[in-house]
Structure formats: structure tokens, C-alpha cells
N, CA, C and O of each residue as an XYZ file, in Angstrom:
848
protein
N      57.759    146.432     75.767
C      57.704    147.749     75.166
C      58.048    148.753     76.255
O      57.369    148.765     77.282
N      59.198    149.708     76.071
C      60.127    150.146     77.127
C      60.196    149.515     77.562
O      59.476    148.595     77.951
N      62.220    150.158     77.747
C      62.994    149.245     78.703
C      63.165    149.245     79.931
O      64.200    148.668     80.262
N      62.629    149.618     80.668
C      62.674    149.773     81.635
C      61.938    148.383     82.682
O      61.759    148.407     83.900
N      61.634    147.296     81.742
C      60.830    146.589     82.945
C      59.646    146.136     83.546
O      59.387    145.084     84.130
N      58.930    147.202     83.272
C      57.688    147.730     83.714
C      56.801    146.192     83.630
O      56.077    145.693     84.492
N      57.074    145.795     82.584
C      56.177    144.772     81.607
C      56.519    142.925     82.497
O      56.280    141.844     81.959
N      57.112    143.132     83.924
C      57.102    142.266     84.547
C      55.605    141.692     85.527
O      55.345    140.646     86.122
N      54.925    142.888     85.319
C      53.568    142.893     85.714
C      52.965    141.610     84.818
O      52.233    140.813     85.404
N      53.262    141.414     83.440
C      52.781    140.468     82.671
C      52.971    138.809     83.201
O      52.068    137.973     83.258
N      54.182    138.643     83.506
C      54.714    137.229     83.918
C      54.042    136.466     84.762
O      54.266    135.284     85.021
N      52.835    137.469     85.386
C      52.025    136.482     86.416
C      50.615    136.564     85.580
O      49.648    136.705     86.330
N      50.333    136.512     84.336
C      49.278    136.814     83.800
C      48.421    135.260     83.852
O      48.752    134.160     83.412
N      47.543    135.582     84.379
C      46.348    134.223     84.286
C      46.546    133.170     85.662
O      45.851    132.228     86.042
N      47.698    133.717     86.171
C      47.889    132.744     87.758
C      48.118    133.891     88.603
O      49.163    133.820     89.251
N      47.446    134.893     88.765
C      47.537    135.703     90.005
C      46.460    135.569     90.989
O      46.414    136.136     92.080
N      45.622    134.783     90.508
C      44.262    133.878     91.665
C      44.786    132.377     91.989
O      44.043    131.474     92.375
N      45.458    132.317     91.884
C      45.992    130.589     92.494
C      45.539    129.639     91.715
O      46.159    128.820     91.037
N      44.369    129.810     91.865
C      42.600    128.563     91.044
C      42.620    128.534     89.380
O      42.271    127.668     88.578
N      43.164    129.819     89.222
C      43.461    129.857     87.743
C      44.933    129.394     87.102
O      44.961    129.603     85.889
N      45.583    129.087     87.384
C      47.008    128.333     86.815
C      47.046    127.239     86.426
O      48.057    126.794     85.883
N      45.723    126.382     86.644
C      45.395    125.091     86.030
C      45.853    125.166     84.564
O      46.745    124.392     84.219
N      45.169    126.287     83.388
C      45.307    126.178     82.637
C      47.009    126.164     81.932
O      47.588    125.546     81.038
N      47.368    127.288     82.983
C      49.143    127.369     82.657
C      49.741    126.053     83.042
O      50.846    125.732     82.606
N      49.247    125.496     83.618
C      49.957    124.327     84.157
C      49.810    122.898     83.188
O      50.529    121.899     83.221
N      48.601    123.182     82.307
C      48.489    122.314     81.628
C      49.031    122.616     80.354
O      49.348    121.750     79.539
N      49.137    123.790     80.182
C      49.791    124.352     78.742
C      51.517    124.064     78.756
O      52.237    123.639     77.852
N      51.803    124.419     79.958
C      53.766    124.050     80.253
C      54.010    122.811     80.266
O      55.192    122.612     79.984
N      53.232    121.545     80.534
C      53.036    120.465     81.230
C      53.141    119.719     79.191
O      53.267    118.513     78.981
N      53.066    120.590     78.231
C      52.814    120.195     76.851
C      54.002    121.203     75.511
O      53.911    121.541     74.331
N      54.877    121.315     76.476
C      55.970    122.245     76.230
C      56.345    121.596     74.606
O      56.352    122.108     73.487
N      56.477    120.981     74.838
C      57.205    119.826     73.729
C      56.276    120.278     72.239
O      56.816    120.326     71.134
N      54.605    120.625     72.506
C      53.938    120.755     71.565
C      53.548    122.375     71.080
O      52.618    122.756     70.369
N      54.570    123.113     71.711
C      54.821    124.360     71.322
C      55.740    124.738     70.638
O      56.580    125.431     71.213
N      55.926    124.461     69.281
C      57.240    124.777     68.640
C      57.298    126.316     68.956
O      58.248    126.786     69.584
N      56.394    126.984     68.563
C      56.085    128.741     68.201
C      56.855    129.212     69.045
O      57.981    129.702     68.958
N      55.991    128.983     70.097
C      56.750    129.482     71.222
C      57.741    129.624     72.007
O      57.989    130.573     72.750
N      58.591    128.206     71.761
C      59.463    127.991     71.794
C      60.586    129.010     71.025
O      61.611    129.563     71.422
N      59.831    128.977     69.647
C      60.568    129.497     68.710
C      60.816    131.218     68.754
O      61.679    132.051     68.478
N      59.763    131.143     69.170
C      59.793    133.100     68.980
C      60.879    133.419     70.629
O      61.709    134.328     70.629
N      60.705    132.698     71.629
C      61.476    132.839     72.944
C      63.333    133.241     71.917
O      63.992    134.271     71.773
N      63.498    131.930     71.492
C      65.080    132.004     71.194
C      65.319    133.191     70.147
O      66.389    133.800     70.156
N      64.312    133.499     69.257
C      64.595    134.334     68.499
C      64.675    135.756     69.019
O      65.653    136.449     68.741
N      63.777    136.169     69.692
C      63.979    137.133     70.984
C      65.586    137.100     71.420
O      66.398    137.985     71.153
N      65.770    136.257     71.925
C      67.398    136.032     72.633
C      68.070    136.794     71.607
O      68.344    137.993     71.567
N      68.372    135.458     70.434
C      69.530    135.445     69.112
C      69.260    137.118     68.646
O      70.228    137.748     68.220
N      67.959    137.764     68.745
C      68.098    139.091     67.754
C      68.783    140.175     68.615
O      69.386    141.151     68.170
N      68.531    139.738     70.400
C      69.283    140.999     71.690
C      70.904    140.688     71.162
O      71.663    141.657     71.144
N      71.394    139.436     70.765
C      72.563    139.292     71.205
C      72.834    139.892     69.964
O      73.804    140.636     70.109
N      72.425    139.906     68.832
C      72.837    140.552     67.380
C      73.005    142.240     68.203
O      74.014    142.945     68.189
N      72.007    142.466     68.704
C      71.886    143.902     69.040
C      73.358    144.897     69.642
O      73.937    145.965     69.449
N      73.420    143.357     70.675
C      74.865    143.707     71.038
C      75.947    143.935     70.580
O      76.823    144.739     70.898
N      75.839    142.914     69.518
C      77.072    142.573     68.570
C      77.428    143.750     67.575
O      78.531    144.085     67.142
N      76.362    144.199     67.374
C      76.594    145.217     66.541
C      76.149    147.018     67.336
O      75.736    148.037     66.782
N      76.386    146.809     68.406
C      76.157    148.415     68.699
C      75.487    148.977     68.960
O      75.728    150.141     69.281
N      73.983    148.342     68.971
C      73.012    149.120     68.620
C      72.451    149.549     67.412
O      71.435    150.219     67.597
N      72.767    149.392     66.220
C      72.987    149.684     65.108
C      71.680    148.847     64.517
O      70.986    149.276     63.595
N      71.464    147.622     65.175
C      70.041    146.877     64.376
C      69.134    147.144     65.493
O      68.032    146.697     65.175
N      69.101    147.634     66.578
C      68.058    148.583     67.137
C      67.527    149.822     66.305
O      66.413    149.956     65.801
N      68.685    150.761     66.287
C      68.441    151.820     65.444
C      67.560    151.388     64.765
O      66.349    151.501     64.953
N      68.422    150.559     63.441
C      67.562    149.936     62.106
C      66.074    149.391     62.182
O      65.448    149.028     61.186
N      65.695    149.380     63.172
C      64.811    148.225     63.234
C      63.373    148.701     64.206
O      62.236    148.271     64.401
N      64.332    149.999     64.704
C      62.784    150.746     66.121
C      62.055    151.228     65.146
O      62.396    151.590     64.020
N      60.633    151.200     65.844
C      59.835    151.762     65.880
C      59.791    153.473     65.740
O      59.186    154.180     66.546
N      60.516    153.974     64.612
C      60.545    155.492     64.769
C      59.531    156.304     63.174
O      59.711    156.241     61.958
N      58.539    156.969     64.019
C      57.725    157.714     62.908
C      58.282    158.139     61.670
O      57.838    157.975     60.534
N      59.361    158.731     62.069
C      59.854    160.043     60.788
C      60.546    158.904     59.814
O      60.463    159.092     58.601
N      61.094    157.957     60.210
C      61.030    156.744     59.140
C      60.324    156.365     58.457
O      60.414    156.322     57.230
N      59.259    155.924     59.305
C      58.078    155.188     58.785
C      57.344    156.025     57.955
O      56.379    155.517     57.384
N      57.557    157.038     57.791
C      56.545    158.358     56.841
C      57.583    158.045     55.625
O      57.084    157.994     54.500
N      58.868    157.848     55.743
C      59.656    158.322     54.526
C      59.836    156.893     53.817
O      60.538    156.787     52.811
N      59.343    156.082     54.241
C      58.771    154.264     53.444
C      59.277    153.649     54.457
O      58.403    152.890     54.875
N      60.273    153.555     55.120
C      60.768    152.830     56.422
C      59.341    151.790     56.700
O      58.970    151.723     57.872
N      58.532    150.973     55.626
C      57.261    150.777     56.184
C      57.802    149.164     57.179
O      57.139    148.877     58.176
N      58.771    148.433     56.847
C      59.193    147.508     57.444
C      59.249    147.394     59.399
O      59.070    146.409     60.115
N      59.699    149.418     59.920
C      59.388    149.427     61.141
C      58.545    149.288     61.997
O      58.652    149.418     63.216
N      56.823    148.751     60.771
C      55.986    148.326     61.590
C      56.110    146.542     62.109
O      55.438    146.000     62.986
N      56.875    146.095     61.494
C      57.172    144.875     61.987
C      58.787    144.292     62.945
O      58.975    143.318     63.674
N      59.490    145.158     62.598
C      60.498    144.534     62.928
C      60.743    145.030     64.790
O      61.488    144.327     65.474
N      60.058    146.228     65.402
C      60.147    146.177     66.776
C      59.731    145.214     67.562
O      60.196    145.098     68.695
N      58.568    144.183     66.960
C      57.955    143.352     67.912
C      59.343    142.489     68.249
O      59.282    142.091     69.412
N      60.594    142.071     67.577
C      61.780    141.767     67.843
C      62.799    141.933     68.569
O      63.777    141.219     68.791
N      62.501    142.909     68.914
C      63.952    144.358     69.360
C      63.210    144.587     70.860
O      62.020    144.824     71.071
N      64.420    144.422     71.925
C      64.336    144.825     72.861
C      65.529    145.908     73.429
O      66.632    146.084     72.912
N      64.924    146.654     74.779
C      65.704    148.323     74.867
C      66.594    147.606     76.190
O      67.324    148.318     76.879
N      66.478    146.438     76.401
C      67.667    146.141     77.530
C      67.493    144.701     77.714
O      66.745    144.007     77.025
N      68.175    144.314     78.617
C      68.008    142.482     79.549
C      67.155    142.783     79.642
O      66.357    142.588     78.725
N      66.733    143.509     80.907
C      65.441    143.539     81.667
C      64.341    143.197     80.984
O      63.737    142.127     81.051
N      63.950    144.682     79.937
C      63.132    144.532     78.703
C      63.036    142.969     78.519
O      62.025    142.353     78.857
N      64.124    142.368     77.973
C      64.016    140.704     76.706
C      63.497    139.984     77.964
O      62.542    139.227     77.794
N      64.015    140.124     79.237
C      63.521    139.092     80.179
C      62.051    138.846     80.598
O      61.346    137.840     80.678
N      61.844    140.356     80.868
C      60.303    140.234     81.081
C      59.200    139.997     80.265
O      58.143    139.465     80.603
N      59.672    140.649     78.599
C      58.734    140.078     77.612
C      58.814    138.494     77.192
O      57.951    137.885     76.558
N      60.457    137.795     77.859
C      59.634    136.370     77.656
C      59.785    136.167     78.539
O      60.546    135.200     78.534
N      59.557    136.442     79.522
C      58.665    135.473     81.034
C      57.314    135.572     80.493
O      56.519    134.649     80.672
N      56.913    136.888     79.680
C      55.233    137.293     79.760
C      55.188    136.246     78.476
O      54.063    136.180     77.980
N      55.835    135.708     78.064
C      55.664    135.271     76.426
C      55.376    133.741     76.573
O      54.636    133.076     75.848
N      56.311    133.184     77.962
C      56.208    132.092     78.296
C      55.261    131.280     78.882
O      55.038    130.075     78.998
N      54.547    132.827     79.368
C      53.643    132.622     80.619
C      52.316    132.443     79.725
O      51.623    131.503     80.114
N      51.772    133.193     78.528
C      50.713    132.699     78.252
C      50.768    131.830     76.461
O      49.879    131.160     75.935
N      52.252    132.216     75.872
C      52.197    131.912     74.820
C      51.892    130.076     74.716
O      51.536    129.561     73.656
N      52.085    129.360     75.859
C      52.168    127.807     75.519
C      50.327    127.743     75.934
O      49.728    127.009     75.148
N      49.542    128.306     76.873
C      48.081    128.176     76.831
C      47.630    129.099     75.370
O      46.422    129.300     75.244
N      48.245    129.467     74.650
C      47.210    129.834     72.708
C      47.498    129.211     72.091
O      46.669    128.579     71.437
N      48.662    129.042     71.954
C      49.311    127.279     71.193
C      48.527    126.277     71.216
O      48.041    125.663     70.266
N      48.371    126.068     72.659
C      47.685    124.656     72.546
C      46.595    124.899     72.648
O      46.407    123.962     73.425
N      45.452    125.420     72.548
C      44.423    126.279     72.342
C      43.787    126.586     71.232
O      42.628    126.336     70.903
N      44.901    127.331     70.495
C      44.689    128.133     69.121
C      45.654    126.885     67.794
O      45.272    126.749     66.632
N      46.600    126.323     68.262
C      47.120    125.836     67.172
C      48.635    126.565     67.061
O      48.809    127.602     67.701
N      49.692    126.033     66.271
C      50.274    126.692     66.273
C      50.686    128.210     65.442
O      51.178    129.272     65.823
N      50.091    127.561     63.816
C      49.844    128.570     62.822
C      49.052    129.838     63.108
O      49.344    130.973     62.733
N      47.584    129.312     64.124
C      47.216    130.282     64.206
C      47.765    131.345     65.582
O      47.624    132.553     65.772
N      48.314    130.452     66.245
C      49.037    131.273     67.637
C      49.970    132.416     66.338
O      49.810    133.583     65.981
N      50.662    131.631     66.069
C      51.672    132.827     64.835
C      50.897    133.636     64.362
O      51.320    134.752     64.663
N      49.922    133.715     63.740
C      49.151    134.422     62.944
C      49.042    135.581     63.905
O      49.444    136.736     63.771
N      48.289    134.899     65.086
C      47.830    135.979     65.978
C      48.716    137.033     66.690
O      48.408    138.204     66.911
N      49.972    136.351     67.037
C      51.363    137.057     67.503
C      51.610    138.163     66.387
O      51.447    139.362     66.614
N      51.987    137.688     65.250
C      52.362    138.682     64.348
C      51.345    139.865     64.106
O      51.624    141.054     64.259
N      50.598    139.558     63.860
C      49.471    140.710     63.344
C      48.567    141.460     64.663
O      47.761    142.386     64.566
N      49.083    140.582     66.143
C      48.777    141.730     66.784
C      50.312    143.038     67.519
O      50.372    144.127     68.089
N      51.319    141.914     66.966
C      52.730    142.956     67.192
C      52.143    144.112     65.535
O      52.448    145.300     65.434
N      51.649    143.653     64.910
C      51.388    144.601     63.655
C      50.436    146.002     64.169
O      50.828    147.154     63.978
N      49.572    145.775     64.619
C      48.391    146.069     65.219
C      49.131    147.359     66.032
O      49.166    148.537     65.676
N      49.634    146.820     67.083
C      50.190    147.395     68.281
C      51.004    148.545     67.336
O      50.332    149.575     67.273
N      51.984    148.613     66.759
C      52.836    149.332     66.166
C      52.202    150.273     65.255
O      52.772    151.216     64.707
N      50.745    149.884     65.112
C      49.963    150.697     63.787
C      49.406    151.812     64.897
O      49.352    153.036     64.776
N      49.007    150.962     66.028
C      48.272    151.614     66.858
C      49.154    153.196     67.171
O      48.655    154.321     67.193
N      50.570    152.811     67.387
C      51.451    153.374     68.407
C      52.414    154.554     67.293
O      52.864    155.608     67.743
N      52.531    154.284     66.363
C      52.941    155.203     65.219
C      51.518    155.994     64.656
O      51.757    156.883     63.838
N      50.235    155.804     64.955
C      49.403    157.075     64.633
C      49.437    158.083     65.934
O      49.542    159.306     65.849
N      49.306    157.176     67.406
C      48.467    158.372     68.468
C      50.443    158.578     69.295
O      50.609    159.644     69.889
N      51.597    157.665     69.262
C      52.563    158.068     69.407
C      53.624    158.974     69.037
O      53.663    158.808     67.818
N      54.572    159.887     69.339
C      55.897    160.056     68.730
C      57.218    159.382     68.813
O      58.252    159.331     68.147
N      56.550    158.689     70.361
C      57.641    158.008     70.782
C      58.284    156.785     69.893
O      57.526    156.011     69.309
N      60.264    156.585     69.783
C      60.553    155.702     69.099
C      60.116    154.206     70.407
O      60.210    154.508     71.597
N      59.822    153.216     70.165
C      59.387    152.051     70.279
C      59.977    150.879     69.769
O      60.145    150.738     68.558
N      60.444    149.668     70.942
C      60.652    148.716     70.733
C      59.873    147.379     71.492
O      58.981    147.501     72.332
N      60.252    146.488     71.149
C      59.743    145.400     72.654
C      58.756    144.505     71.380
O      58.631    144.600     70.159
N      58.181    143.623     72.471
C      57.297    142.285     71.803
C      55.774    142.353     72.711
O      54.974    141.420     72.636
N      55.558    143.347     73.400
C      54.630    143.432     74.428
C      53.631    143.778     73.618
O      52.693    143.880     74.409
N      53.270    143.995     72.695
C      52.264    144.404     71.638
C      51.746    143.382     71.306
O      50.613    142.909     71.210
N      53.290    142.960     71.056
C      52.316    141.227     70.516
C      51.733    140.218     71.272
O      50.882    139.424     70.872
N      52.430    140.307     72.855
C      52.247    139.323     74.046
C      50.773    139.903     74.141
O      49.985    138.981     74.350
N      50.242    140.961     74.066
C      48.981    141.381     74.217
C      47.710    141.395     73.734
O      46.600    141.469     74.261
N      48.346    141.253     71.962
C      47.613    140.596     71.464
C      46.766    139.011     71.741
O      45.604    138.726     71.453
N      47.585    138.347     72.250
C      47.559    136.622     72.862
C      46.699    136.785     73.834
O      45.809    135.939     73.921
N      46.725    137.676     74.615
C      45.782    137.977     75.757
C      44.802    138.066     75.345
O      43.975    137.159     75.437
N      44.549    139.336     74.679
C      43.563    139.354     73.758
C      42.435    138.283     72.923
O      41.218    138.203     72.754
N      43.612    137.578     72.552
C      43.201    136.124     71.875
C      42.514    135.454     72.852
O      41.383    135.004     72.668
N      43.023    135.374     73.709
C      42.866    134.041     75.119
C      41.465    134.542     75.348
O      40.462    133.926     74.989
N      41.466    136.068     76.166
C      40.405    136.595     76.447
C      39.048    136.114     75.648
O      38.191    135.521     76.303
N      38.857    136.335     74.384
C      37.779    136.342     73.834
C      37.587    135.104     73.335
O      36.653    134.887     72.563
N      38.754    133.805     73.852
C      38.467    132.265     73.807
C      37.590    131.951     75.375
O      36.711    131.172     75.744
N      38.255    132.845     75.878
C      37.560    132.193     77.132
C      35.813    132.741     77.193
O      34.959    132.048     77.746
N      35.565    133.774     76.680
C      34.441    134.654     76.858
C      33.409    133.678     75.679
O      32.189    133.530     75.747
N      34.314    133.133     74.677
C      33.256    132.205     73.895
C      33.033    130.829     74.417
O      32.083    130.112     74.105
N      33.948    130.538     75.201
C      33.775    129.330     75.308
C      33.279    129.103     77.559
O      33.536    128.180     78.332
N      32.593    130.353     77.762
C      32.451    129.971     78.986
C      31.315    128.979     79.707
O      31.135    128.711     80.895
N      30.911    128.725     79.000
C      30.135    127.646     79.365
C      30.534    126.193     79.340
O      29.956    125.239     79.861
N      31.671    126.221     78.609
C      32.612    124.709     78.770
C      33.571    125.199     79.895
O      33.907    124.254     80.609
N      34.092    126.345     80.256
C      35.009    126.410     81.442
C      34.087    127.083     82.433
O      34.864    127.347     83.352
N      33.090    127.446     82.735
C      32.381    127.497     84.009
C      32.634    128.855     84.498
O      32.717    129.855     83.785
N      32.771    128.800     86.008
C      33.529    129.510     86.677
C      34.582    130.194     86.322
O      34.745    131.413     86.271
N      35.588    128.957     85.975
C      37.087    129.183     85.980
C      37.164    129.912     84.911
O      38.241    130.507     84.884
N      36.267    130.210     83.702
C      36.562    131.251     82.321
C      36.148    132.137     83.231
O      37.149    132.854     83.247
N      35.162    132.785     84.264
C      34.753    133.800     84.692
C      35.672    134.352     85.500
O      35.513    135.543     85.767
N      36.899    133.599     86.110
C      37.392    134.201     87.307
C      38.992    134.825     85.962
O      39.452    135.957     86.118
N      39.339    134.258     85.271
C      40.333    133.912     84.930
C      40.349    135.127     83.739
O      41.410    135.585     83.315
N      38.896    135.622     83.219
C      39.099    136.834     82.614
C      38.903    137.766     83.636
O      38.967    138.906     83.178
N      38.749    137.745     84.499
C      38.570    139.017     85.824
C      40.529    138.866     85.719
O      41.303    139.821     85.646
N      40.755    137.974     85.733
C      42.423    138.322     86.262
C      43.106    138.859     84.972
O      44.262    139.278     84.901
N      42.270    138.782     84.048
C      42.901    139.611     82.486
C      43.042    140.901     82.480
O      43.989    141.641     82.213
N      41.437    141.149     82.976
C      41.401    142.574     82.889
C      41.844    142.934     83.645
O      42.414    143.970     83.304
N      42.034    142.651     84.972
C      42.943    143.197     85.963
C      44.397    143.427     85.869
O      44.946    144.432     86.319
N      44.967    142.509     85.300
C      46.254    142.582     84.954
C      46.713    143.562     83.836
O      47.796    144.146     83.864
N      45.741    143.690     82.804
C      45.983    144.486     81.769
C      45.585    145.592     81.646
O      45.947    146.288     80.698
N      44.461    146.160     82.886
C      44.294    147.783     83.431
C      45.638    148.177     84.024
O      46.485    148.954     83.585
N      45.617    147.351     85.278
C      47.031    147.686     86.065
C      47.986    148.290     85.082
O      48.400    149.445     84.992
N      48.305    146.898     84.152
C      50.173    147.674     83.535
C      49.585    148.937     82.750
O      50.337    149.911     82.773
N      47.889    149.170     81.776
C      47.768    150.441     81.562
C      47.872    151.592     82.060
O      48.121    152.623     81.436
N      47.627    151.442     83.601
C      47.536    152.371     84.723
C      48.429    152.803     84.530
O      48.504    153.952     84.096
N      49.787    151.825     84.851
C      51.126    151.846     85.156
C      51.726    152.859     84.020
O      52.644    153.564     84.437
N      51.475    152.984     83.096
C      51.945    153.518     81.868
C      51.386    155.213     82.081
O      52.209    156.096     81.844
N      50.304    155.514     82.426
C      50.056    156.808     82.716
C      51.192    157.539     83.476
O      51.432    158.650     83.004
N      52.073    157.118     84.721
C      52.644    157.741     85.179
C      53.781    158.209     85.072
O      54.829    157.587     84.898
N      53.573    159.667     85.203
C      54.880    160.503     84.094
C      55.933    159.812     84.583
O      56.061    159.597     85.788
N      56.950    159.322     83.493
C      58.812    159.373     83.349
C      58.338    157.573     83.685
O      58.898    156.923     84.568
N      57.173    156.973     82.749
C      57.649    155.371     82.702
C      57.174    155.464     81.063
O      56.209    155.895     80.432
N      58.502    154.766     80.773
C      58.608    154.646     78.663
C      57.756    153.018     79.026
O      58.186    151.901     79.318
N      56.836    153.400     78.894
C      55.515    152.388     78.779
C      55.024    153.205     77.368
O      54.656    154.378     77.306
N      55.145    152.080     76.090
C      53.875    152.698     74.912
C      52.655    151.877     75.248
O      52.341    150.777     74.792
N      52.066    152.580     76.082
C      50.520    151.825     76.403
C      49.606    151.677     75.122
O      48.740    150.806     75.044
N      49.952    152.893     73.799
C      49.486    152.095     72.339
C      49.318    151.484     72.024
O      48.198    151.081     71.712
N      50.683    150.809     71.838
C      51.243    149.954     71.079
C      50.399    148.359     72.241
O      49.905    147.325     71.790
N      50.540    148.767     73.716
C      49.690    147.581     74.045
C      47.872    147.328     74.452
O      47.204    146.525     75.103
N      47.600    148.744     73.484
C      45.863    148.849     73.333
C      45.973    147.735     72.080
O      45.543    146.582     72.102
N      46.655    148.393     71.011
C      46.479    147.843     69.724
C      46.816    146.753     69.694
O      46.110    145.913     69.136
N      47.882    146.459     70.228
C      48.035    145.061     69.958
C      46.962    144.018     70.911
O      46.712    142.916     70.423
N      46.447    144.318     72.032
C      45.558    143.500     72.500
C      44.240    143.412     71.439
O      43.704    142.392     71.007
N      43.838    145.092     71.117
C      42.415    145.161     70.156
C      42.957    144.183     69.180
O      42.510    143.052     69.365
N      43.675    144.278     68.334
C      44.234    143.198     66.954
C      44.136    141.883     67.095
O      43.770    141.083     66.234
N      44.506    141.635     68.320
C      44.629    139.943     69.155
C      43.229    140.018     69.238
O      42.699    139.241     68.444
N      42.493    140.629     69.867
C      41.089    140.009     69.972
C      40.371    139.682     68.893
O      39.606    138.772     68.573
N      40.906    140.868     68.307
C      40.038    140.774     66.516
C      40.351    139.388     65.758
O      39.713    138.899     64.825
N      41.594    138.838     66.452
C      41.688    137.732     65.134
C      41.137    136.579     65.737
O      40.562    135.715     65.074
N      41.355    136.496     67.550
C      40.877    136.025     68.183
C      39.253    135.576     67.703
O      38.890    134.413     67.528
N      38.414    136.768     67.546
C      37.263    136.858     67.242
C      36.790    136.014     65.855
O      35.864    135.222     65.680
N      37.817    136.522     64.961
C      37.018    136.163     63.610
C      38.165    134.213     62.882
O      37.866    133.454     61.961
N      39.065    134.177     63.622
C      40.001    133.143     63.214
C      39.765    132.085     64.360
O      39.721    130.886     64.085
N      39.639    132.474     65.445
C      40.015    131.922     66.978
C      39.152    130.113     66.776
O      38.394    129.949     65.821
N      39.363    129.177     67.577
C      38.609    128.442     67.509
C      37.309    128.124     68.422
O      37.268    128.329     69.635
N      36.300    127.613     67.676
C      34.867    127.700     68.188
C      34.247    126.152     68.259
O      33.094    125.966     68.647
């Protein structure tokens, strides 16, 4: 969400303590049993290269812009989690996509990893079209949601992961203040909204769907 990049802060999410990458390591190590993720990566790709192909024209169609969305445009709450504002943008939201989407998968399942992706890219965009004006694209709403998800798997289940749930949500919140931080500072197209809501949405489903 903005193109600019910013959202490379994500790609080290859950292995920026060393001790904690076990779990990423066991989630990549099971690649094969991530269709989702797999799936949503290429679709990301296939929808930039449409983007290209046509001009910009299914960006337009497809951002995140209010004065649409008031006039029924209600479809623009879903279709930005798709749409990215450059390379940079598509690259970094799936490094960040790669990086935690195969630990909720195998975690959460795959249906419900989907569930949770979609409705916290929903979330994020609901969030970001009430307290935003800004037009909005990207998948970082939804990558945040997953966090979200993860987060409040690990917070239920810390007594089966010990320590390592304790250190490993310290590196959540750390990671996901930071890129908020990051978003405060004037002239970066960070919709930090769109990645409140979509984390709150992820937790929520996290919370009431997640497994126990």
C-alpha cells in the first residue's frame, strides 16, 4: 500500500531475532502445501502485468478511490488488495506475502488463510475509505491482516510455543509500529489505515475462526 516501497520493512517479518525463523523455516520447508499462497503470489504478478498491458486503465478501474465508492463503485473495496502502484510496490508486498503467508497456511489451513487474507484486505480498505481521502492500492492490508492472524495464534497458543511465542510477538509488534511510524512522516504514500484495519480484521477472524 503505496508505491513507493516503504512496505519492504515487512519482508523480514517474524525473522528479525534470528531464534525466531524456525517457524518461517518450517513453513517454506512445506511450500508444496501452500496452494493459497502460492496462488495469490502469481495472481499479484498476472494482475501488474494486465496493469501494464493496458495503461493503467485497470488501476484506475480498480483503486481504491472514495468519490467512487460513494457513487456504488462498492467493488473498490475489494479489488485494490490486487493492484499494485509500481515493481517496487508488487515486489515488496510479495516478499512480505511470502514471508509470512506459508507460516498461516500451514497453521490456519488453507481456506481459512483465504478467508483471513480477503476479509482483512476488506477490512483494511473499509478502514481506509472512512478516516482516508487518499486513492489506494497494494495487498499490504491484507498481508496485515495475516499478521494479525499469526499474532493472536501465537498469544493463544503460548504455552505450547514457550518463549519463542513470547519473543516472536515482540518482533510483531515491533515490526508493525516501525512501518506505522514510518507512515507518519510527511511525503511517504503509506495508507497506515488501510494497514490498522486490515491487521484489526486479521485479528478479529484470527480470534473468532483461528485454530484452538
Amino acid at each position: 500500500r503505496g508505491g513507493n516501497g516503504r512496505e519492504k520493512l515487512m519482508q523480514g517479518l517474524l525473522a528479525v531475532r534470528g531464534g525466531e525463523c524456525w517457524l518461517s523455516a518450517q513453513a517454506q520447508s512445506q511450500r508444496a502445501r501452500c496452494p493459497a499462497t502460492n496462488a495469490l503470489l502469481c495472481i499479484n504478478v498476472v494482475v501488474y502485468v494486465l496493469q501494464l498491458l493496458t495503461q493503467g486503465w485497470l488501476l484506475n478501474a480498480g483503486a481504491k478511490v472514495n468519490s467512487m465508492i460513494v457513487r456504488g463503485q462498492y467493488y473498490r473495496l475489494l479489488t485494490p488488495m490486487f493492484l499494485h502502484g509500481g515493481l517496487v510496490h508488487l515486489l515488496c508486498n510479495c516478499l512480505s506475502l511470502n514471508a509470512v503467508g506459508p507460516m498461516v497456511e500451514m497453521l490456519f489451513g488453507t481456506e481459512r488463510m483465504v478467508f483471513t487474507y480477503v476479509l482483512a484486505g476488506l477490512g483494511g480498505n473499509l478502514f481506509s475509505f472512512r478516516f482516508s481521502q487518499a486513492m489506494s492500492v497494494g495487498a499490504s492490508g491484507a498481508i496485515f491482516g495475516l499478521v494479525g492472524a499469526l499474532g493472536v495464534y501465537l498469544l493463544r497458543h503460548r504455552e505450547l510455543y514457550g518463549e519463542r511465542s513470547d519473543r516472536m510477538l515482540t518482533a510483531i509488534m515491533q515490526t508493525c509500529l516501525l512501518n506505522l511510524c514510518i507512515g507518519l512522516i510527511p511525503g511517504m504514500r503509506i495508507d497506515n489505515w488501510g494497514h490498522l484495519g486490515g491487521a484489526v480484521a486479521g485479528a478479529a477472524v484470527g480470534d473468532l475462526f483461528g485454530p484452538n
